[in-house]
Coordinates of N, CA and C in Angstrom, one line a residue:
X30 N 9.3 83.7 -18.1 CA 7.9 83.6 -18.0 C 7.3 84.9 -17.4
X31 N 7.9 85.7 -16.4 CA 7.4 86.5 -15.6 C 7.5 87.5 -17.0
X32 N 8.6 87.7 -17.8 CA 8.7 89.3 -18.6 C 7.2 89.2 -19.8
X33 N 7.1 87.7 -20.3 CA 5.7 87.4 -20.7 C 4.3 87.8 -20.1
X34 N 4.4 87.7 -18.9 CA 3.2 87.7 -18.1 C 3.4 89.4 -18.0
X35 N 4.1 90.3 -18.0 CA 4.9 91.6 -18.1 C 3.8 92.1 -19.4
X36 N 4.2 91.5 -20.5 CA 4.2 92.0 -21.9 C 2.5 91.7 -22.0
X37 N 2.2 90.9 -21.8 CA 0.8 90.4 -22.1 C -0.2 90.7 -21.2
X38 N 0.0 91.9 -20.0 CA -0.9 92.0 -19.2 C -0.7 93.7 -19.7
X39 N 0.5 94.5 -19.9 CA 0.5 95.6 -20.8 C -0.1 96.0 -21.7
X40 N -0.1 94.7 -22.9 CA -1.0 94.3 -23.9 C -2.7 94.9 -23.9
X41 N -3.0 93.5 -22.8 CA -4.4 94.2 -21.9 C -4.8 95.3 -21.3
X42 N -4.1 95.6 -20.6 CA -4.3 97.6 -20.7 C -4.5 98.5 -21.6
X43 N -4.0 98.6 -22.6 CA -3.7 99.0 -23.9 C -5.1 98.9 -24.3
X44 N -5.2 97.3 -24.9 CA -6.6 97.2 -25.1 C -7.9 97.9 -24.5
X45 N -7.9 97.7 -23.2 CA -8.9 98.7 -22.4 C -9.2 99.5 -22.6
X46 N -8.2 100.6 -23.4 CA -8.4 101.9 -23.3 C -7.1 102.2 -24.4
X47 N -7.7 101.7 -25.8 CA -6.9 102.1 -27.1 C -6.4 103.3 -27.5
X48 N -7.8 104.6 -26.8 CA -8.0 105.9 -27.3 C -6.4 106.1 -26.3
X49 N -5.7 105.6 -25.4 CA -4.9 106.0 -24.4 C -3.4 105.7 -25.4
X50 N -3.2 104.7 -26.4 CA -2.2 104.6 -27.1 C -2.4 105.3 -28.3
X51 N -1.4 106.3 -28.7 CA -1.2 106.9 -30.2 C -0.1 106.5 -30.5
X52 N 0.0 106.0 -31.1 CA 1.6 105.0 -31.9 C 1.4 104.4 -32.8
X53 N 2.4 104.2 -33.7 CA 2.4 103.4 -35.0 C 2.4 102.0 -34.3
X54 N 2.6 100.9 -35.5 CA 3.0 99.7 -35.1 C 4.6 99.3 -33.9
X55 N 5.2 99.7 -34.9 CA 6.7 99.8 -34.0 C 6.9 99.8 -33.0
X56 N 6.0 101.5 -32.7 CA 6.0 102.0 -31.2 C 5.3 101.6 -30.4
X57 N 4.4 101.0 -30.5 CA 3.6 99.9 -29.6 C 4.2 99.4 -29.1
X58 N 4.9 98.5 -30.0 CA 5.6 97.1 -29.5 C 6.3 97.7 -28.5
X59 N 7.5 98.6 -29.2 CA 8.6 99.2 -28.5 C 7.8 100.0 -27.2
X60 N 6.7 100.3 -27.2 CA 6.3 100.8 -25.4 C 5.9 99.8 -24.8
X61 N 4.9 98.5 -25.1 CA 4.1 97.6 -24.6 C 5.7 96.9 -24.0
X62 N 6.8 96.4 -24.4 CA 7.8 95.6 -23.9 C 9.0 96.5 -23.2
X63 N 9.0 98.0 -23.2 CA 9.0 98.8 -22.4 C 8.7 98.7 -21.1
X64 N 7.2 98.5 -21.2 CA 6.4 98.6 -19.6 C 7.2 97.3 -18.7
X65 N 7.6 96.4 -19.6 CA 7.8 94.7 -18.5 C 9.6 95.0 -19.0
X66 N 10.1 96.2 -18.8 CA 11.4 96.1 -19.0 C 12.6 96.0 -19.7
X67 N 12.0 95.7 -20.9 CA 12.6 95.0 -22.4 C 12.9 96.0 -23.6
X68 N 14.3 96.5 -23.9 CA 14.3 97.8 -24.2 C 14.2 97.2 -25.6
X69 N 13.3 97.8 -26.7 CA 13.2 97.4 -27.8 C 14.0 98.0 -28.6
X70 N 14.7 98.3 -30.6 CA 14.7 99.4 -31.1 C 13.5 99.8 -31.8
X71 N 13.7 101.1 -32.3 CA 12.4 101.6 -33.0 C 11.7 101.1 -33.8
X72 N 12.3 101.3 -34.5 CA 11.6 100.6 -36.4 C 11.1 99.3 -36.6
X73 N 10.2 98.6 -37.2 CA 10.4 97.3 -37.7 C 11.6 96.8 -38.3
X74 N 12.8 97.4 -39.0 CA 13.6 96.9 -39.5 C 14.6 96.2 -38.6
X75 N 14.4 97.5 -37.6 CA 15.5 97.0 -36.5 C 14.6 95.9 -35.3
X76 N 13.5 95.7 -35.5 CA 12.7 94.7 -34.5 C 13.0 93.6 -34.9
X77 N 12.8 93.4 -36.3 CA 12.8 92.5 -37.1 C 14.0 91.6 -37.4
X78 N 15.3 92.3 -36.5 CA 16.3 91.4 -36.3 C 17.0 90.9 -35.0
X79 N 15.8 92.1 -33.9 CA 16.3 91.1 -32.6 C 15.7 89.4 -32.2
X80 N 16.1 88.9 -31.2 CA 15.6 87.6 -30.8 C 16.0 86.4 -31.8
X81 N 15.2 85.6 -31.4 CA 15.1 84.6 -32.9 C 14.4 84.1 -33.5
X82 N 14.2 83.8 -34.8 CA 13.6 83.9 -35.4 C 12.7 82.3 -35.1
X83 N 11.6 82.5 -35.4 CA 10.7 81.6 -35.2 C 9.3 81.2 -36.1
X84 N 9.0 80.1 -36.3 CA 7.6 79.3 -37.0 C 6.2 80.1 -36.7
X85 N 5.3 80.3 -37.3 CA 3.7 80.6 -36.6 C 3.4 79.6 -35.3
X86 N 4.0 78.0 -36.1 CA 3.8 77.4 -35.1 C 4.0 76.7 -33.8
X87 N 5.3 78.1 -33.7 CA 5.8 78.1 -32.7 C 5.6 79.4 -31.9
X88 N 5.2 79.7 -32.4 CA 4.2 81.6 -31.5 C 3.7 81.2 -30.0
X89 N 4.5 81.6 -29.0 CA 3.9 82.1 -27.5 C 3.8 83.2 -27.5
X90 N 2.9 83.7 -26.3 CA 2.0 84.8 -25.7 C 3.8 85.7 -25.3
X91 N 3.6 87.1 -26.3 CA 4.9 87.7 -26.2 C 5.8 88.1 -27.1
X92 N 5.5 86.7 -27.8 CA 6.8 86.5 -29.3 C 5.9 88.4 -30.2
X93 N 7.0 88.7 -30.9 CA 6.5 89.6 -31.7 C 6.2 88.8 -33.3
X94 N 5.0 89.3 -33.9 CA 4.8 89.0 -35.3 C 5.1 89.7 -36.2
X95 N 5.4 88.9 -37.4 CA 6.1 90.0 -38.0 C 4.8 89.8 -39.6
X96 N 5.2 91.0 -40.7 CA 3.6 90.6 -41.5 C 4.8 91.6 -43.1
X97 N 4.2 91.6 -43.8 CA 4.9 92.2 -45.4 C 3.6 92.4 -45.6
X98 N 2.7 94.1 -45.7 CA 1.6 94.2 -46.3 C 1.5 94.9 -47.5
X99 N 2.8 94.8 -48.1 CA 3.4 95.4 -49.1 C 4.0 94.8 -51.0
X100 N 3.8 93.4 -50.5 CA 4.7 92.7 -51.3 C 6.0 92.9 -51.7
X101 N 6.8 93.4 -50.6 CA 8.5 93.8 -50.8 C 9.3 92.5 -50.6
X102 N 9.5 91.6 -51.3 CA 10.3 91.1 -51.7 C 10.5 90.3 -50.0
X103 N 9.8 90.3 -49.2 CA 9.4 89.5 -47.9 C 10.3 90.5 -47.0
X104 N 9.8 91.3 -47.3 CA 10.3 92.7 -45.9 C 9.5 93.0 -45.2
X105 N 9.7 93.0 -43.8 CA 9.4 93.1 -42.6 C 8.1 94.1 -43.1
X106 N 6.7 94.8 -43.4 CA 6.1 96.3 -42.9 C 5.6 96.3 -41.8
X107 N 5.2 95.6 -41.5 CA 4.3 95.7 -40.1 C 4.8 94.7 -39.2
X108 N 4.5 95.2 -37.5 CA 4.9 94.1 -37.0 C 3.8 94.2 -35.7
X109 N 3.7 93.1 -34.6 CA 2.5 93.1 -33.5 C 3.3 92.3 -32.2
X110 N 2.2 92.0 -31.8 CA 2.8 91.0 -30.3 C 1.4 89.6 -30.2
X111 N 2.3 88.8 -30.2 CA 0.8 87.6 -30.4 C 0.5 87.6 -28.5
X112 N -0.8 87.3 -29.0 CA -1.2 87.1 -27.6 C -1.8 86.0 -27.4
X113 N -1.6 84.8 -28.4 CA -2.6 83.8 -28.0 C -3.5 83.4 -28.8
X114 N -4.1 82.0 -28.8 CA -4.6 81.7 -29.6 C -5.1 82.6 -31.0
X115 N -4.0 82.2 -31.8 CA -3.6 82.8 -33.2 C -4.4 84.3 -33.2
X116 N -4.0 85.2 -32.4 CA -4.3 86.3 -32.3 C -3.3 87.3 -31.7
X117 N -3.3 88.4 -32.2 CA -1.7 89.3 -32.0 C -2.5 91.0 -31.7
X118 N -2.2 91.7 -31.0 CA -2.1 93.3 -30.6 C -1.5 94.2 -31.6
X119 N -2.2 94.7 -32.0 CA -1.2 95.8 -33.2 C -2.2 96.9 -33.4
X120 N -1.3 97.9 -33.8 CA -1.9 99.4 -34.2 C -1.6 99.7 -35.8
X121 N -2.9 99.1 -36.2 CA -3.4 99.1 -37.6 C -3.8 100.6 -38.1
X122 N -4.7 101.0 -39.0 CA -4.7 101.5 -39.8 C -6.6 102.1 -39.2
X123 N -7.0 100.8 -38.5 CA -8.1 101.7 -37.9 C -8.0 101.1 -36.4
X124 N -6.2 101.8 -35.6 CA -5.9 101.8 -34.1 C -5.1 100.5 -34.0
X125 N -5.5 100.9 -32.2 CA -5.6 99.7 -31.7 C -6.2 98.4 -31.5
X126 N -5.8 97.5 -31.9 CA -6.8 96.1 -31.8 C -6.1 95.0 -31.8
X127 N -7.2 94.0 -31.2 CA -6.8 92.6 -31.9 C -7.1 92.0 -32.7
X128 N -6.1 91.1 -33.4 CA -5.9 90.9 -35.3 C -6.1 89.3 -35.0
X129 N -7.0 88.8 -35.6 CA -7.5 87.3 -35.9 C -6.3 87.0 -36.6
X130 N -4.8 85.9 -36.8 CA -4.2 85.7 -37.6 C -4.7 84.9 -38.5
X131 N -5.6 84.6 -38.7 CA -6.3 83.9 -39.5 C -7.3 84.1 -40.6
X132 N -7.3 85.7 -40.0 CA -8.0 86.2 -40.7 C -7.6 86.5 -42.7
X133 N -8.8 86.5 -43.5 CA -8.3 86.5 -44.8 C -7.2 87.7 -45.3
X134 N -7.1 88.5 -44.8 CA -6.4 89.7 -45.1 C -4.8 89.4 -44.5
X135 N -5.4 88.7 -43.2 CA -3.4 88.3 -42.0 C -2.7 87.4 -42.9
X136 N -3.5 86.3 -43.1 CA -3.2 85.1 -43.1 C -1.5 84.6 -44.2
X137 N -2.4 85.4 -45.6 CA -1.3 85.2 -46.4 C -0.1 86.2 -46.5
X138 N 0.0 87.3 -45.4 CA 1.3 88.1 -45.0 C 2.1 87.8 -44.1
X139 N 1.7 86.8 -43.2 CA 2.8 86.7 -42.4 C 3.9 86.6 -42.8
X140 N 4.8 86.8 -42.4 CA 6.5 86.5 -42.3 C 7.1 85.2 -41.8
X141 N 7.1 85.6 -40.4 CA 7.7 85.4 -38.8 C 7.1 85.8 -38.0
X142 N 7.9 84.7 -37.0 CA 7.7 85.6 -35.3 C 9.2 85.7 -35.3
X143 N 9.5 86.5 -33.6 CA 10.8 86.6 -33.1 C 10.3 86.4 -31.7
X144 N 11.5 85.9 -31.2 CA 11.3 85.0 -29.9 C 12.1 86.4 -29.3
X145 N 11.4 87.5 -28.1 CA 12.9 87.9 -27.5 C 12.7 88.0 -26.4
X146 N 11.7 87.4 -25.7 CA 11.6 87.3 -24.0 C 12.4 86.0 -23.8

């Protein structure tokens, strides 16, 4: 609980002051779970097989999301950090933000989560 409370108050900082992160997706994650201790690997590929694997409907504040904005045959491209009600932290295409999973564009790419707190 504490490395959650770690990850999701990291999160919030970030947010405050977006212009202060330049990073892909990846490296977000991989610095945001950095800051509360949690040594990540780089890539989505390699994100995408630590922890375990998990339901939308089982998403806590921490889990990482995982998304295919690509139609590759259900391969990992992008990935975020949910933060709560069906909403996740990711460095999109315009930054930093938070991503409505609900949203019409999220919705029908999800993958997974991975559980690795």
């Amino acid at each position: 609980m504490q490395k959650q409370k770690q990850v999701y108050t990291a999160v919030q900082q970030a947010l405050a002051d977006p212009s202060s992160v330049s990073l892909d997706a990846s490296g977000f994650v991989q610095y945001i779970f950095g800051k509360a201790g949690v040594q990540l690997p780089r890539t989505i590929a390699e994100q995408a097989q630590v922890g375990t694997m998990i339901a939308r409907s089982q998403l806590e504040t921490g889990d990482l999301v995982f998304y295919n904005l690509y139609g590759q045959n259900g391969t990992a491209t992008f990935d975020g950090i949910y933060i709560g009600n069906q909403q996740f932290a990711a460095v999109t295409s315009h930054g930093l933000m938070t991503v409505n999973m609900n949203d019409s564009y999220w919705s029908n790419k999800f993958l997974y989560g991975r559980r690795v707190l």
